[in-house]
mmCIF file of C-alpha atoms and ligand atoms in Angstrom:
data_model
loop_
_atom_site.group_PDB
_atom_site.id
_atom_site.type_symbol
_atom_site.label_atom_id
_atom_site.label_comp_id
_atom_site.label_asym_id
_atom_site.label_seq_id
_atom_site.Cartn_x
_atom_site.Cartn_y
_atom_site.Cartn_z
ATOM 1 C CA MET A 1203 92.857 93.754 104.640
ATOM 2 C CA SER A 1204 89.751 92.165 102.587
ATOM 3 C CA LEU A 1205 90.425 89.678 100.379
ATOM 4 C CA PRO A 1206 88.690 89.003 97.021
ATOM 5 C CA ASP A 1207 86.503 85.948 96.356
ATOM 6 C CA ASN A 1208 87.803 85.018 92.763
ATOM 7 C CA SER A 1209 90.956 82.992 93.501
ATOM 8 C CA ALA A 1210 92.922 83.962 90.693
ATOM 9 C CA ASP A 1211 92.250 87.826 92.275
ATOM 10 C CA ILE A 1212 93.475 85.837 95.439
ATOM 11 C CA ALA A 1213 96.811 84.474 93.341
ATOM 12 C CA ALA A 1214 97.313 88.222 91.844
ATOM 13 C CA LEU A 1215 97.298 89.755 94.722
ATOM 14 C CA TYR A 1216 99.440 87.598 96.853
ATOM 15 C CA GLN A 1217 102.358 87.870 94.155
ATOM 16 C CA GLU A 1218 101.868 91.609 94.965
ATOM 17 C CA LEU A 1219 102.394 91.633 98.316
ATOM 18 C CA ILE A 1220 105.897 89.145 97.882
ATOM 19 C CA LEU A 1221 106.894 91.635 94.882
ATOM 20 C CA ASP A 1222 106.379 95.024 97.235
ATOM 21 C CA HIS A 1223 108.469 93.149 100.115
ATOM 22 C CA TYR A 1224 110.822 92.083 97.801
ATOM 23 C CA ARG A 1225 111.454 95.481 96.353
ATOM 24 C CA LYS A 1226 110.661 97.723 99.505
ATOM 25 C CA PRO A 1227 112.186 95.459 102.576
ATOM 26 C CA ARG A 1228 110.302 96.440 106.016
ATOM 27 C CA ASN A 1229 113.050 96.141 108.984
ATOM 28 C CA LYS A 1230 116.194 95.889 106.463
ATOM 29 C CA GLY A 1231 119.636 97.118 107.285
ATOM 30 C CA THR A 1232 121.502 96.670 110.631
ATOM 31 C CA LEU A 1233 121.235 97.277 114.088
ATOM 32 C CA ASP A 1234 123.850 98.882 116.354
ATOM 33 C CA ASN A 1235 123.634 97.096 119.480
ATOM 34 C CA ALA A 1236 122.583 93.856 118.407
ATOM 35 C CA ASP A 1237 122.566 90.941 121.157
ATOM 36 C CA ALA A 1238 122.909 88.205 118.427
ATOM 37 C CA THR A 1239 123.478 87.857 114.693
ATOM 38 C CA ILE A 1240 122.825 84.566 112.889
ATOM 39 C CA GLU A 1241 123.955 84.057 109.256
ATOM 40 C CA MET A 1242 122.033 82.147 106.885
ATOM 41 C CA ARG A 1243 122.934 80.661 103.304
ATOM 42 C CA ASN A 1244 120.554 78.204 101.198
ATOM 43 C CA PRO A 1245 122.985 77.206 98.270
ATOM 44 C CA LEU A 1246 121.071 75.930 96.640
ATOM 45 C CA CYS A 1247 119.777 79.109 95.446
ATOM 46 C CA GLY A 1248 122.069 81.767 96.411
ATOM 47 C CA ASP A 1249 119.987 83.032 99.001
ATOM 48 C CA GLU A 1250 121.223 85.161 102.149
ATOM 49 C CA VAL A 1251 119.767 86.501 105.030
ATOM 50 C CA ASP A 1252 121.454 87.980 108.176
ATOM 51 C CA LEU A 1253 119.099 88.519 110.758
ATOM 52 C CA GLN A 1254 120.016 90.648 113.657
ATOM 53 C CA VAL A 1255 117.952 90.733 116.986
ATOM 54 C CA ILE A 1256 117.808 92.785 120.105
ATOM 55 C CA TYR A 1257 116.250 90.176 123.524
ATOM 56 C CA SER A 1258 113.748 92.257 125.570
ATOM 57 C CA GLY A 1259 113.040 90.161 128.287
ATOM 58 C CA ASP A 1260 111.262 87.307 126.638
ATOM 59 C CA SER A 1261 110.405 89.451 123.662
ATOM 60 C CA ILE A 1262 112.418 90.100 120.623
ATOM 61 C CA GLY A 1263 112.222 94.055 121.243
ATOM 62 C CA ASP A 1264 114.134 94.761 117.865
ATOM 63 C CA VAL A 1265 114.894 92.969 114.544
ATOM 64 C CA LYS A 1266 116.816 94.037 111.227
ATOM 65 C CA PHE A 1267 117.575 91.638 108.453
ATOM 66 C CA SER A 1268 120.033 92.221 105.702
ATOM 67 C CA GLY A 1269 120.471 89.652 102.431
ATOM 68 C CA ARG A 1270 119.791 89.014 99.033
ATOM 69 C CA GLY A 1271 119.030 86.331 97.012
ATOM 70 C CA CYS A 1272 114.994 85.323 95.441
ATOM 71 C CA SER A 1273 111.940 87.248 95.826
ATOM 72 C CA ILE A 1274 110.776 84.047 98.052
ATOM 73 C CA SER A 1275 113.613 84.272 100.507
ATOM 74 C CA GLN A 1276 113.879 88.016 100.983
ATOM 75 C CA ALA A 1277 109.956 88.650 101.393
ATOM 76 C CA SER A 1278 109.722 86.200 103.515
ATOM 77 C CA ALA A 1279 112.539 87.706 105.646
ATOM 78 C CA SER A 1280 111.321 90.955 105.685
ATOM 79 C CA MET A 1281 107.065 89.514 106.400
ATOM 80 C CA MET A 1282 108.743 87.512 109.200
ATOM 81 C CA THR A 1283 110.398 91.151 111.007
ATOM 82 C CA GLN A 1284 107.216 92.755 110.791
ATOM 83 C CA ILE A 1285 105.074 89.886 112.668
ATOM 84 C CA ILE A 1286 107.736 88.783 115.142
ATOM 85 C CA LYS A 1287 108.788 92.393 116.726
ATOM 86 C CA GLY A 1288 107.904 93.320 120.023
ATOM 87 C CA LYS A 1289 106.223 89.471 120.523
ATOM 88 C CA SER A 1290 106.984 87.299 122.705
ATOM 89 C CA ARG A 1291 108.580 83.964 121.899
ATOM 90 C CA GLU A 1292 105.281 81.952 122.858
ATOM 91 C CA ASP A 1293 103.930 84.246 120.286
ATOM 92 C CA ILE A 1294 106.535 83.679 117.836
ATOM 93 C CA ASP A 1295 106.979 79.770 118.024
ATOM 94 C CA ALA A 1296 103.018 79.835 117.201
ATOM 95 C CA VAL A 1297 103.354 81.936 114.014
ATOM 96 C CA ARG A 1298 106.704 79.636 113.286
ATOM 97 C CA THR A 1299 105.287 77.081 113.685
ATOM 98 C CA LYS A 1300 101.960 77.648 111.273
ATOM 99 C CA PHE A 1301 104.217 79.379 108.750
ATOM 100 C CA ARG A 1302 106.145 76.162 108.527
ATOM 101 C CA ASP A 1303 103.017 74.285 108.176
ATOM 102 C CA LEU A 1304 101.774 76.441 105.411
ATOM 103 C CA VAL A 1305 104.486 76.524 103.089
ATOM 104 C CA MET A 1306 104.839 72.564 103.636
ATOM 105 C CA GLY A 1307 101.351 72.652 101.873
ATOM 106 C CA ASP A 1308 98.823 72.358 105.315
ATOM 107 C CA MET A 1309 95.780 74.455 103.363
ATOM 108 C CA ALA A 1310 94.180 74.495 107.274
ATOM 109 C CA VAL A 1311 96.124 77.742 108.026
ATOM 110 C CA ALA A 1312 95.855 78.733 104.693
ATOM 111 C CA ASN A 1313 92.725 81.126 106.099
ATOM 112 C CA ASP A 1314 94.394 81.943 109.520
ATOM 113 C CA LYS A 1315 94.508 85.274 110.159
ATOM 114 C CA SER A 1316 97.239 85.627 112.534
ATOM 115 C CA LEU A 1317 99.652 84.806 109.801
ATOM 116 C CA GLY A 1318 98.924 88.023 108.155
ATOM 117 C CA SER A 1319 100.566 88.705 104.945
ATOM 118 C CA LEU A 1320 103.000 85.639 105.207
ATOM 119 C CA ARG A 1321 99.780 83.893 104.117
ATOM 120 C CA ALA A 1322 100.709 85.295 100.664
ATOM 121 C CA LEU A 1323 103.755 82.784 100.772
ATOM 122 C CA SER A 1324 100.722 79.923 100.822
ATOM 123 C CA GLY A 1325 101.901 79.306 97.321
ATOM 124 C CA VAL A 1326 105.556 78.042 97.885
ATOM 125 C CA SER A 1327 103.932 74.440 99.099
ATOM 126 C CA LYS A 1328 103.896 73.511 95.501
ATOM 127 C CA PHE A 1329 107.377 74.334 94.520
ATOM 128 C CA PRO A 1330 109.177 72.101 97.387
ATOM 129 C CA ALA A 1331 112.614 73.544 96.242
ATOM 130 C CA ARG A 1332 111.162 76.590 97.550
ATOM 131 C CA VAL A 1333 110.161 75.667 100.986
ATOM 132 C CA LYS A 1334 113.942 76.434 101.522
ATOM 133 C CA CYS A 1335 114.029 79.775 100.170
ATOM 134 C CA ALA A 1336 110.969 80.410 102.304
ATOM 135 C CA LEU A 1337 111.933 78.932 105.949
ATOM 136 C CA LEU A 1338 115.910 80.282 105.814
ATOM 137 C CA ALA A 1339 114.907 83.547 107.549
ATOM 138 C CA TRP A 1340 112.697 81.667 110.109
ATOM 139 C CA ASN A 1341 115.968 79.215 110.357
ATOM 140 C CA ALA A 1342 117.682 82.354 111.689
ATOM 141 C CA LEU A 1343 115.218 82.982 113.705
ATOM 142 C CA GLU A 1344 114.960 79.836 115.255
ATOM 143 C CA SER A 1345 118.439 80.127 116.217
ATOM 144 C CA ALA A 1346 118.298 83.432 117.473
ATOM 145 C CA LEU A 1347 115.604 81.802 119.872
ATOM 146 C CA GLU A 1348 117.701 79.104 120.641
ATOM 147 C CA ASN A 1349 120.800 81.245 121.893
ATOM 148 C CA ARG A 1350 118.566 82.669 124.207
ATOM 149 C CA LYS A 1351 117.770 79.815 126.097
HETATM 150 ZN ZN1 ZN B 2895 115.717 81.131 97.090
#
């Protein structure tokens, strides 16, 4: 994906990406043979994310989520499932740390290409109440990886 130079264009593109994932969530549904199901709630916003994973050795072999809530929480979950599928725990931890830094306002990672479409959520850092929305699915993922230990 090539980005436009104009920051207003980038903001519009990011907004479009978020809405696209919100309207057409990737990897939404349930897994028949899930190894773990983690339910996360964000009562402040009413967001719900139920994450299901199938482990494959040290990797996440498959992942799906179901849920409802604001566009930030659901788009973040959708983008997350896309980027972690098939990845090792180590790679996932690296992305998770960078994404957390991004939504906490660390602009040094805002141009990190390894974050892919997740960079669209960088604007969340300006709205502290929305950070919990953005991190909901990631907290579920953290539990899923902890369970595996
Ligand atoms: Zn929310």
